[in-house]
Tab-separated table of C-alpha atoms and ligand atoms in Angstrom:
chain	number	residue	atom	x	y	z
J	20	UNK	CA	0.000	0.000	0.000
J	21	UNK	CA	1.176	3.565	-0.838
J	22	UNK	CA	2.776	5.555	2.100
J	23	UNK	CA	0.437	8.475	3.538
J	24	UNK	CA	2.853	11.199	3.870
J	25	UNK	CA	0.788	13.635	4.037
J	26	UNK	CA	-0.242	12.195	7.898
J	27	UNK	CA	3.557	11.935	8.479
J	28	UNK	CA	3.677	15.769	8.445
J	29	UNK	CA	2.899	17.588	11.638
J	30	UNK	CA	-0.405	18.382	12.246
J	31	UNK	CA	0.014	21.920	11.779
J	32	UNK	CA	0.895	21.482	8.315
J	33	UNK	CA	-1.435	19.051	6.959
J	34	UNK	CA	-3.688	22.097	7.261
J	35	UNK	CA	-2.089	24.393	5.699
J	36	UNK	CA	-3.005	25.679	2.282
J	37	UNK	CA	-0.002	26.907	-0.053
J	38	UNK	CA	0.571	31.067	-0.368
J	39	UNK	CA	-1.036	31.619	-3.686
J	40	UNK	CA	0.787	34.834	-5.720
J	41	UNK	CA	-0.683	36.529	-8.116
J	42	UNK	CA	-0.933	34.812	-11.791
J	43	UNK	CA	3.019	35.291	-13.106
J	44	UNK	CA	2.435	37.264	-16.805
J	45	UNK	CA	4.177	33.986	-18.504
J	46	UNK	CA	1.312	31.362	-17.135
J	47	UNK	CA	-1.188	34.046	-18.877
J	48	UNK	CA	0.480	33.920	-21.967
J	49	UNK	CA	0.460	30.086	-21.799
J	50	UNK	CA	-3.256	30.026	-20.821
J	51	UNK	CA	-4.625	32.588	-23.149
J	52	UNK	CA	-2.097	32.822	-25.754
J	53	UNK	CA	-2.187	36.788	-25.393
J	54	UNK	CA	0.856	38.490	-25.442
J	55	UNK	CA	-0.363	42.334	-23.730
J	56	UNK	CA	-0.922	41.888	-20.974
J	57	UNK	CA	-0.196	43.797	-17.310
J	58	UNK	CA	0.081	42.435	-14.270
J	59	UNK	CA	-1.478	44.495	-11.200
J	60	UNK	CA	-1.328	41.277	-8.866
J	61	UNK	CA	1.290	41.615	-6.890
J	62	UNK	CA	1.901	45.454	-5.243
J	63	UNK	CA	4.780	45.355	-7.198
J	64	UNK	CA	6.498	48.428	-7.866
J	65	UNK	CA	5.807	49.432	-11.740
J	66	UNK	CA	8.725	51.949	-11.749
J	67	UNK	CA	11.084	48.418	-11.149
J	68	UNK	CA	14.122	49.424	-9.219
J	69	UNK	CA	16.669	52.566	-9.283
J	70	UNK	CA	18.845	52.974	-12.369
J	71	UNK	CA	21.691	52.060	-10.208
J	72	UNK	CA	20.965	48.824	-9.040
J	73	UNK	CA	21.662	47.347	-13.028
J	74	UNK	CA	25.234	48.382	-12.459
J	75	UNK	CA	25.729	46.803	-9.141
J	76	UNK	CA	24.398	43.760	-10.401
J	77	UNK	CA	27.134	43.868	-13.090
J	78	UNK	CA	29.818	44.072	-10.555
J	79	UNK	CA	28.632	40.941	-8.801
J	80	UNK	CA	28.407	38.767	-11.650
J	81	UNK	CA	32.221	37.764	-11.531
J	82	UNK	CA	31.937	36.956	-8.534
J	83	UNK	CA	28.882	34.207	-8.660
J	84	UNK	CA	30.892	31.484	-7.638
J	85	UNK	CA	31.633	32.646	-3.953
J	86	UNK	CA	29.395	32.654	-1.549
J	87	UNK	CA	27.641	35.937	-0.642
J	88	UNK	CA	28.385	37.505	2.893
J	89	UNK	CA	26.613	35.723	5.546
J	90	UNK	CA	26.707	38.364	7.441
J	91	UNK	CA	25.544	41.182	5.454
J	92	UNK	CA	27.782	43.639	6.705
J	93	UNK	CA	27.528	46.458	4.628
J	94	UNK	CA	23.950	46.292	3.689
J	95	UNK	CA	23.849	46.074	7.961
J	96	UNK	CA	26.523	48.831	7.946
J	97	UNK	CA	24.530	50.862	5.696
J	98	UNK	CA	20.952	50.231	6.881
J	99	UNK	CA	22.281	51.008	10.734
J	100	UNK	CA	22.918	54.560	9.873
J	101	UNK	CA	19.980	55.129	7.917
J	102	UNK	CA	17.822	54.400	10.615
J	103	UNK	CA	20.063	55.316	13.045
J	104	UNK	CA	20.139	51.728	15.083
J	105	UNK	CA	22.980	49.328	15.242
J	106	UNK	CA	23.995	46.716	13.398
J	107	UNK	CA	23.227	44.205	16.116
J	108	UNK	CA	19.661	45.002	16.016
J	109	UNK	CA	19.390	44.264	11.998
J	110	UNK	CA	18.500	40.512	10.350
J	111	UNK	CA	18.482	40.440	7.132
J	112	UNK	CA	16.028	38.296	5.256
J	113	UNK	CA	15.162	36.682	2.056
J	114	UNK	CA	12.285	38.752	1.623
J	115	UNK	CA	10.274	40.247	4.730
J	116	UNK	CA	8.631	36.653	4.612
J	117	UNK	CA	12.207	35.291	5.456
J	118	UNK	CA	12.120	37.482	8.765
J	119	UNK	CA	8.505	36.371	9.711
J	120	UNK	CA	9.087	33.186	9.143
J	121	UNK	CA	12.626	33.055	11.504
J	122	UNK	CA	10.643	35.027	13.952
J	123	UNK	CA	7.630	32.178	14.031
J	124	UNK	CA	10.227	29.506	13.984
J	125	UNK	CA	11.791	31.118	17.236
J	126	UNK	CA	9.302	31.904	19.335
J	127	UNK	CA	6.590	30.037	18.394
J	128	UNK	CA	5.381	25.961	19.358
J	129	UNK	CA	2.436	23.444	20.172
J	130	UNK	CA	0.876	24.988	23.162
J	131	UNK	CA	1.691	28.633	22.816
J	132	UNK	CA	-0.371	30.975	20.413
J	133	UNK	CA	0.016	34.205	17.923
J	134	UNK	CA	-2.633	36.488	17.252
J	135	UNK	CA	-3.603	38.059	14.146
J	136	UNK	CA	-6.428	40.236	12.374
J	137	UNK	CA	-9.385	38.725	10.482
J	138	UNK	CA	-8.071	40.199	6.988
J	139	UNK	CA	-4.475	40.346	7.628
J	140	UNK	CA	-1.548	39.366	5.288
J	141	UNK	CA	-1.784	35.652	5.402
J	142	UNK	CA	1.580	34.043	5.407
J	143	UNK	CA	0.976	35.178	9.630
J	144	UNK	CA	-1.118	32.094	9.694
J	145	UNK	CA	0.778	30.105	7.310
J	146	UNK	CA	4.521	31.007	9.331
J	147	UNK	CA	2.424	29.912	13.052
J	148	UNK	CA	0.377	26.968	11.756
J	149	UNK	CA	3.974	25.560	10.156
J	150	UNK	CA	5.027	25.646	13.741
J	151	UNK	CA	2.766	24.070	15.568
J	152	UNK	CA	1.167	26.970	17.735
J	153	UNK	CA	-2.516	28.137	17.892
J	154	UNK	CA	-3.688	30.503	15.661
J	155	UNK	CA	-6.085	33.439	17.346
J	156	UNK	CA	-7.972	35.549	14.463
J	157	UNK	CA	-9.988	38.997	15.827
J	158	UNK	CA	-12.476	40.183	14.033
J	159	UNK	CA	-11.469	43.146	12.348
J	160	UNK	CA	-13.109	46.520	12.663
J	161	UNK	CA	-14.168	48.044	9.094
J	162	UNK	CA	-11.702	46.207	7.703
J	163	UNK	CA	-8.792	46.901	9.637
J	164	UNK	CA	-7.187	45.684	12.682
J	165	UNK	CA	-8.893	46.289	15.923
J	166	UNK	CA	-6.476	46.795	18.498
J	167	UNK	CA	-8.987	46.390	21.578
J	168	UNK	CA	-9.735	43.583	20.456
J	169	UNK	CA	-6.309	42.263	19.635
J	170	UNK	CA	-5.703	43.190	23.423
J	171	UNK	CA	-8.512	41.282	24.571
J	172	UNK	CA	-7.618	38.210	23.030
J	173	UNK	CA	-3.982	37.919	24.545
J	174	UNK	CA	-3.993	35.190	27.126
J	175	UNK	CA	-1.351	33.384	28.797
J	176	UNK	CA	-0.720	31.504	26.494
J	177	UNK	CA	-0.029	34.479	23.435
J	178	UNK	CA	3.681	34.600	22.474
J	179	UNK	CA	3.066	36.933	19.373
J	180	UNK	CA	0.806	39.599	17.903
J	181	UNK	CA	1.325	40.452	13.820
J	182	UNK	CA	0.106	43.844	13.179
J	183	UNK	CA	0.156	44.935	9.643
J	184	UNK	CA	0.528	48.643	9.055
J	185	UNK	CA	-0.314	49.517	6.567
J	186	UNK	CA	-2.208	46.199	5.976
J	187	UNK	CA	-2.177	43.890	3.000
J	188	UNK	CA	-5.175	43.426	1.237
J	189	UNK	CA	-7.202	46.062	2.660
J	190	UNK	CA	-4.830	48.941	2.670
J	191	UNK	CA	-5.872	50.029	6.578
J	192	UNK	CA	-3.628	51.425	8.912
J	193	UNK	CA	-3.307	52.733	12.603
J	194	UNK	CA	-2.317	56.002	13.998
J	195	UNK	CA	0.651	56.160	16.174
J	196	UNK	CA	-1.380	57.332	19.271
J	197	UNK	CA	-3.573	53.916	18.331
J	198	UNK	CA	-0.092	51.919	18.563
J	199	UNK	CA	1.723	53.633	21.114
J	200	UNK	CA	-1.666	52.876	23.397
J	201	UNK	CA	-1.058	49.552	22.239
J	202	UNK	CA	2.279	48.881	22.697
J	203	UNK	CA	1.953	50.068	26.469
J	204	UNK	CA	-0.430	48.083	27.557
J	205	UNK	CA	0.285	44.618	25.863
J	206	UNK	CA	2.124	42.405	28.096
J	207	UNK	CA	6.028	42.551	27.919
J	208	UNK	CA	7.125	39.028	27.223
J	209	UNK	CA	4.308	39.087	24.415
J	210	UNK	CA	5.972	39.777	21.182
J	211	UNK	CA	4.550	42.611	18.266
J	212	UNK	CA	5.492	41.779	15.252
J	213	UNK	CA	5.093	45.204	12.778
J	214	UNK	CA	4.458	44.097	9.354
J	215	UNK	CA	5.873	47.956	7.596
J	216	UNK	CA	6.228	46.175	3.763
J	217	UNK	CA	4.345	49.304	2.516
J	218	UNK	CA	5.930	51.842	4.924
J	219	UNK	CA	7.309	53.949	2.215
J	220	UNK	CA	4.091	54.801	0.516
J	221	UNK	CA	2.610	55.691	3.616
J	222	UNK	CA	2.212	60.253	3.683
J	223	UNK	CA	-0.421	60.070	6.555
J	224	UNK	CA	0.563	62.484	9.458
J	225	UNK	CA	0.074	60.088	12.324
J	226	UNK	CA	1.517	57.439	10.336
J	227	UNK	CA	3.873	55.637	13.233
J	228	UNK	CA	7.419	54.841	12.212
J	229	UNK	CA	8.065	51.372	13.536
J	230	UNK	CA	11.820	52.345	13.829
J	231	UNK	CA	11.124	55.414	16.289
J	232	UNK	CA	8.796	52.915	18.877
J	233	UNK	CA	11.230	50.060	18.690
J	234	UNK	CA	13.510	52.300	21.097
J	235	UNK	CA	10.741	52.256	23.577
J	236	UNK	CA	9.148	49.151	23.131
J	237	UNK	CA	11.754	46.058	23.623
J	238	UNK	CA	9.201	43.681	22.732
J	239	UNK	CA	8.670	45.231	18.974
J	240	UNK	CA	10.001	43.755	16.087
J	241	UNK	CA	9.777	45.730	12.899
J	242	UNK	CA	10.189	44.397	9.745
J	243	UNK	CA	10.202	46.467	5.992
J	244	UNK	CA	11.135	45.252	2.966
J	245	UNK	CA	13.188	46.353	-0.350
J	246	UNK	CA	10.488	44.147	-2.464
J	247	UNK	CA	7.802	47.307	-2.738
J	248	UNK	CA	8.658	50.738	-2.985
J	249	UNK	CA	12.772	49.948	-3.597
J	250	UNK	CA	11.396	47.957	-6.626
J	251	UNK	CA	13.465	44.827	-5.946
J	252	UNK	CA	10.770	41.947	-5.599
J	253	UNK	CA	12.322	39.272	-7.663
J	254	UNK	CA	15.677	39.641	-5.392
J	255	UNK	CA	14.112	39.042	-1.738
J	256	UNK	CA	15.437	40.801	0.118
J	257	UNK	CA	13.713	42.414	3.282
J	258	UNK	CA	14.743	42.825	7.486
J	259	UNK	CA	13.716	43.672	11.061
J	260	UNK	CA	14.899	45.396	13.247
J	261	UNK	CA	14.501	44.210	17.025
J	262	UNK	CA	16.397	44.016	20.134
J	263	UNK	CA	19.882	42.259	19.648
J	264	UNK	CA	19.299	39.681	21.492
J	265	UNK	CA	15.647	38.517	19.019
J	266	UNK	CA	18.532	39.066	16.335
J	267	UNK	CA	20.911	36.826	18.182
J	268	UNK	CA	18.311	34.239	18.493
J	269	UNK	CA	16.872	34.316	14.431
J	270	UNK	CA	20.728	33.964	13.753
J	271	UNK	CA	20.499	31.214	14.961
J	272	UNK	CA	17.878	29.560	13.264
J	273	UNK	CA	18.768	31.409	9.784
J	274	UNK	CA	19.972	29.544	6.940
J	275	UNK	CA	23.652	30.446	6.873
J	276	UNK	CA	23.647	32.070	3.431
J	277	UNK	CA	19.525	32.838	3.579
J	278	UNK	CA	20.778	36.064	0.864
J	279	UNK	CA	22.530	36.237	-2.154
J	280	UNK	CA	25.232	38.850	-3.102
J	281	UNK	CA	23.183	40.071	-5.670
J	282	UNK	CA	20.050	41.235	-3.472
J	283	UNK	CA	22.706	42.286	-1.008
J	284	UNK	CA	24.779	44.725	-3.775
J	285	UNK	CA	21.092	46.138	-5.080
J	286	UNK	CA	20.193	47.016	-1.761
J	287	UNK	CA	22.798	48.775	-0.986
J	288	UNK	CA	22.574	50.919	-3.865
J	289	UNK	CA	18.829	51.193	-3.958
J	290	UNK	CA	18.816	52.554	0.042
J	291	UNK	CA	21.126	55.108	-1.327
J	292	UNK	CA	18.879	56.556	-4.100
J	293	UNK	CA	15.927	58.166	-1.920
J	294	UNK	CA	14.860	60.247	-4.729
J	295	UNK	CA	13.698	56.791	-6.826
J	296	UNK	CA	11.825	55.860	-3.745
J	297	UNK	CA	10.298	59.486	-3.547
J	298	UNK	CA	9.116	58.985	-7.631
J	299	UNK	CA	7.678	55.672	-6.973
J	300	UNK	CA	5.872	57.595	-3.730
J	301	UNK	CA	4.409	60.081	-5.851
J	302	UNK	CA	3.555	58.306	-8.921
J	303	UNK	CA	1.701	55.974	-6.335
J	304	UNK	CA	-0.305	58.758	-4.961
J	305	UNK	CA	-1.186	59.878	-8.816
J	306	UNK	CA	-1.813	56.469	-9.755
J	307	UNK	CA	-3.997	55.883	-6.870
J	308	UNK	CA	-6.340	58.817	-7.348
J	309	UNK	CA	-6.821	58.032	-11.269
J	310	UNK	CA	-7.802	54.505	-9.948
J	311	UNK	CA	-10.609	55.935	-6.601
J	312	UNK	CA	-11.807	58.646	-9.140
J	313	UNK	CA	-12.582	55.986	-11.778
J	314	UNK	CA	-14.096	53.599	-9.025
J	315	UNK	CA	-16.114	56.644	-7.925
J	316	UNK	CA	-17.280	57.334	-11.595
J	317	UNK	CA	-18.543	53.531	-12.094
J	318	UNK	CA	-20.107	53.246	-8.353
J	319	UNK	CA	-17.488	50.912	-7.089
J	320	UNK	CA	-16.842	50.947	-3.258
J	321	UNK	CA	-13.468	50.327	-2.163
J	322	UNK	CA	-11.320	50.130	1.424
J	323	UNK	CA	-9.590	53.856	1.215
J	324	UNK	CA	-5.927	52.331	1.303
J	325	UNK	CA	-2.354	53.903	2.318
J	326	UNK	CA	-0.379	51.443	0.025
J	327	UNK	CA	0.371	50.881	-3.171
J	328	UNK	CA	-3.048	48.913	-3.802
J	329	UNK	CA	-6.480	49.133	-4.253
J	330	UNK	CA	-9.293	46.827	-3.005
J	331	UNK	CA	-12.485	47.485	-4.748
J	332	UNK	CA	-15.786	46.281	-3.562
J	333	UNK	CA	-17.637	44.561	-6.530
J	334	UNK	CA	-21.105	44.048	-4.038
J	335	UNK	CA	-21.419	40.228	-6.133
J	336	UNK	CA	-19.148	37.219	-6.397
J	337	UNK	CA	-15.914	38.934	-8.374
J	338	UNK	CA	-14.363	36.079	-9.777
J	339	UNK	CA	-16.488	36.524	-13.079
J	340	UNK	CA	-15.064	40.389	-12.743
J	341	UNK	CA	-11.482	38.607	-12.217
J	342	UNK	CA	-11.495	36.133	-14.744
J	343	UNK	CA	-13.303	38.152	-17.308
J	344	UNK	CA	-10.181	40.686	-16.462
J	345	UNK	CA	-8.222	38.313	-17.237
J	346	UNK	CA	-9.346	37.388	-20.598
J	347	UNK	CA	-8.374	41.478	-21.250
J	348	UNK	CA	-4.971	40.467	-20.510
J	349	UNK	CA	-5.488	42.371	-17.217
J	350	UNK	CA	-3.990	40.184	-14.014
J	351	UNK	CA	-5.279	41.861	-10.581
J	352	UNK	CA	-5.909	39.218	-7.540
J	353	UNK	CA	-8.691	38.098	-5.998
J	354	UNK	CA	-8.566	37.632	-1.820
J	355	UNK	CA	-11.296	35.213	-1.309
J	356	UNK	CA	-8.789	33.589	0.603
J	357	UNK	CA	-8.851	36.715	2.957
J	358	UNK	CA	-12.638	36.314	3.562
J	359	UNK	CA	-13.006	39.053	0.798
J	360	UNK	CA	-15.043	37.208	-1.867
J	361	UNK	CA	-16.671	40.238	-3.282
J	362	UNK	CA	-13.840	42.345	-4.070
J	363	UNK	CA	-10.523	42.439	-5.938
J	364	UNK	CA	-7.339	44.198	-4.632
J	365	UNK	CA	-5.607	46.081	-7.738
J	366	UNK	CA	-1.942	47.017	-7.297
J	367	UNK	CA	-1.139	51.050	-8.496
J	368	UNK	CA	0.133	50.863	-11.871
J	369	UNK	CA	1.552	53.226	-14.563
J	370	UNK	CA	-0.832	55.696	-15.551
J	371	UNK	CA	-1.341	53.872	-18.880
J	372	UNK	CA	-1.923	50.153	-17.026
J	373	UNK	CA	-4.159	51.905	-14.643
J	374	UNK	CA	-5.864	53.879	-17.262
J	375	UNK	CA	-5.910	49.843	-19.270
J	376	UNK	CA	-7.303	48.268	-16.076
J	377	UNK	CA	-9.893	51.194	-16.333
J	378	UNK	CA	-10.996	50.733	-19.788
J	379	UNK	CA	-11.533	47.066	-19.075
J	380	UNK	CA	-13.253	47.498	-16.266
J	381	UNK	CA	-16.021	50.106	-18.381
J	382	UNK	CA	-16.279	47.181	-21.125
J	383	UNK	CA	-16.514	44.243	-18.724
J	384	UNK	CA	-18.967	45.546	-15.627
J	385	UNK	CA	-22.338	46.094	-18.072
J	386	UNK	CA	-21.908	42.912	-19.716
J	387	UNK	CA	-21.306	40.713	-16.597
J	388	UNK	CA	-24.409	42.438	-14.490
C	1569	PLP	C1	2.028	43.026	4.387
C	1569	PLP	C2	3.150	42.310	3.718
C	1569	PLP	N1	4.165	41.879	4.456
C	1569	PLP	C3	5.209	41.222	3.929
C	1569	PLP	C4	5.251	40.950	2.577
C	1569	PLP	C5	6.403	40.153	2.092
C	1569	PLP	O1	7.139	40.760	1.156
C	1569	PLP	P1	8.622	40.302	0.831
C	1569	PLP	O2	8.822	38.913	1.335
C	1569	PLP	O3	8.702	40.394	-0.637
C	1569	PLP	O4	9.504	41.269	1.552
C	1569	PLP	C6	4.212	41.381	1.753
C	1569	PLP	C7	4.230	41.060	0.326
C	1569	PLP	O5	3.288	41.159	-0.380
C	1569	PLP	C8	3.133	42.070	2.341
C	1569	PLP	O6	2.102	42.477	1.611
């Protein structure tokens, strides 16, 4: 008889469903046999990286066959003094999901439990189911994380709180005074895990910087990534930035060389061309008032968002809206896996790929209601 492997694998992942991305361009083409077609899946940045990050790349290439630095010291170096902490507070990931994942792997096991928002980014589940540990979800508030009753649910038993801000799919966020309120009151040895991915795009006044509370609140991990508004998705490469000693302890858990020397030299480069990230910022605030104008024109609701996304409220089932985008050569993601089966989160594009997804969205709507 045929082995069951499946009930050889612990518990906690025999339940686990894989992280689906967004539909890659390629498996589009394949499918449809189009050959226009955008992608608006994935919050990518549609700017792609600074100029300067080609060059680096250049430089690394004769070097492929050594390993990269394990340590990362001069993206560390160079990351310490721009946000004025020290190197020993810095872990460098392979992608932000690298970082959550070490964190989950560290702190979290059968018997202990992490707490997250209905809504929220979802490899939070996947990284605590994969360990073992109880998963608490809180109903969110309007969409967004509801910090009372985040509070309310910690029990003895809660190692770790994941707070997306802004979140991922619905674009919420909290104020610093909400966070700071927060952070005071949750118990010390519980840790808060700040999701920042989008933290770049972010212009709201009371927008908290992660960085800034981390030197009051030992228990607060923050973690940002180089995949969104740095334009370097495809290189994974992302961080936190936590007391020395949570550092010291994801060391040791981290694959040895968990980042290659080519995310490492683009990094560097990219943190040093602010005025890239500052064009991405603003083309993201353009980009994302041609798309709430146009959802305003057609009636659409959507979740006002701080990120480089849209999620618009279709009010019916929108995988016929999805899929009938799709045959337009138009790839945007649907988040019924979030509990979100009516709407569709849209990442800012060009002006010219929003202005396509747009157009599509005029010819499609009247034929499919
Ligand atoms: C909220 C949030 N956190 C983390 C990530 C992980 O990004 P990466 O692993 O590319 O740094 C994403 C990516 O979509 C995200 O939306």
């Amino acid at each position: 008889m045929a082995n069951d492997f499946i009930a050889l694998a612990s518990s906690g992942i025999q339940e686990l469903q894989p992280y689906q991305p967004g539909k890659p361009v390629e498996e589009l083409q394949r499918e449809l046999g189009l050959t226009d077609i955008i992608k608006l899946a994935s919050n990518e940045n549609p700017l792609g990286p600074s100029r300067t990050v080609a060059q680096a790349l250049q430089k690394v290439v004769p070097e492929l066959a050594r390993y990269p630095d394990g340590s990362a010291y001069l993206l560390k170096e160079k990351l310490a003094g721009f946000l004025d902490v020290d190197s020993s507070n810095l872990t460098i990931g392979n992608g932000s999901n690298d970082v959550l994942e070490l964190l989950a792997r560290v702190f979290l096991r059968p018997g202990n439990e992490a707490v997250v928002s209905q809504h929220s980014f979802v490899v939070y589940a996947l990284v605590t189911k994969a360990t073992g540990a109880e998963l608490r979800v809180v109903p969110a508030r309007n969409y967004a994380q509801d910090l009372e009753a985040t509070l309310n649910c910690v029990t003895a038993k809660t190692r770790m709180v994941f707070i997306a801000n802004p979140n991922n799919p619905t674009g919420t966020w909290i104020d610093k005074n909400s966070l700071v309120d927060f952070l005071s009151q949750i118990p010390d040895d519980v840790l808060v895990v700040l999701d920042e991915a989008y933290f770049e795009y972010v212009c709201e006044e009371n927008y908290p910087d992660g960085v800034e509370l981390f030197r009051r609140f030992d228990n607060l991990i923050v973690t940002r990534t180089f995949s969104k508004a740095y334009g370097l998705a495809s290189l994974r490469i992302g961080y936190a930035v936590s007391h020395p000693d949570i550092a010291d302890l994801m060391n040791r858990v981290r694959q040895p060389f968990n980042v290659n020397s080519m995310s490492l030299a683009a990094a560097v480069v990219a943190l040093d061309d602010q005025a890239h990230v500052e064009q991405a910022v603003q083309a993201n605030k353009q980009g994302m008032a041609q798309l709430t104008s146009a959802c305003n024109d057609l009636g659409l609701g959507f979740i006002e968002s701080v990120g480089n996304f849209l999620t618009i409220d279709f009010a019916r089932d929108a995988m016929p809206v999805y899929n009938a985008l799709l045959a337009e050569g138009v790839i945007v993601r649907p988040i019924g896996v979030y509990e979100m089966p009516n709407h569709l989160r849209v990442t800012i594009g060009t002006q010219t790929e929003n202005e396509r997804f747009i157009e599509s969205l005029k010819r499609i709507l009247p034929v499919l209601s």
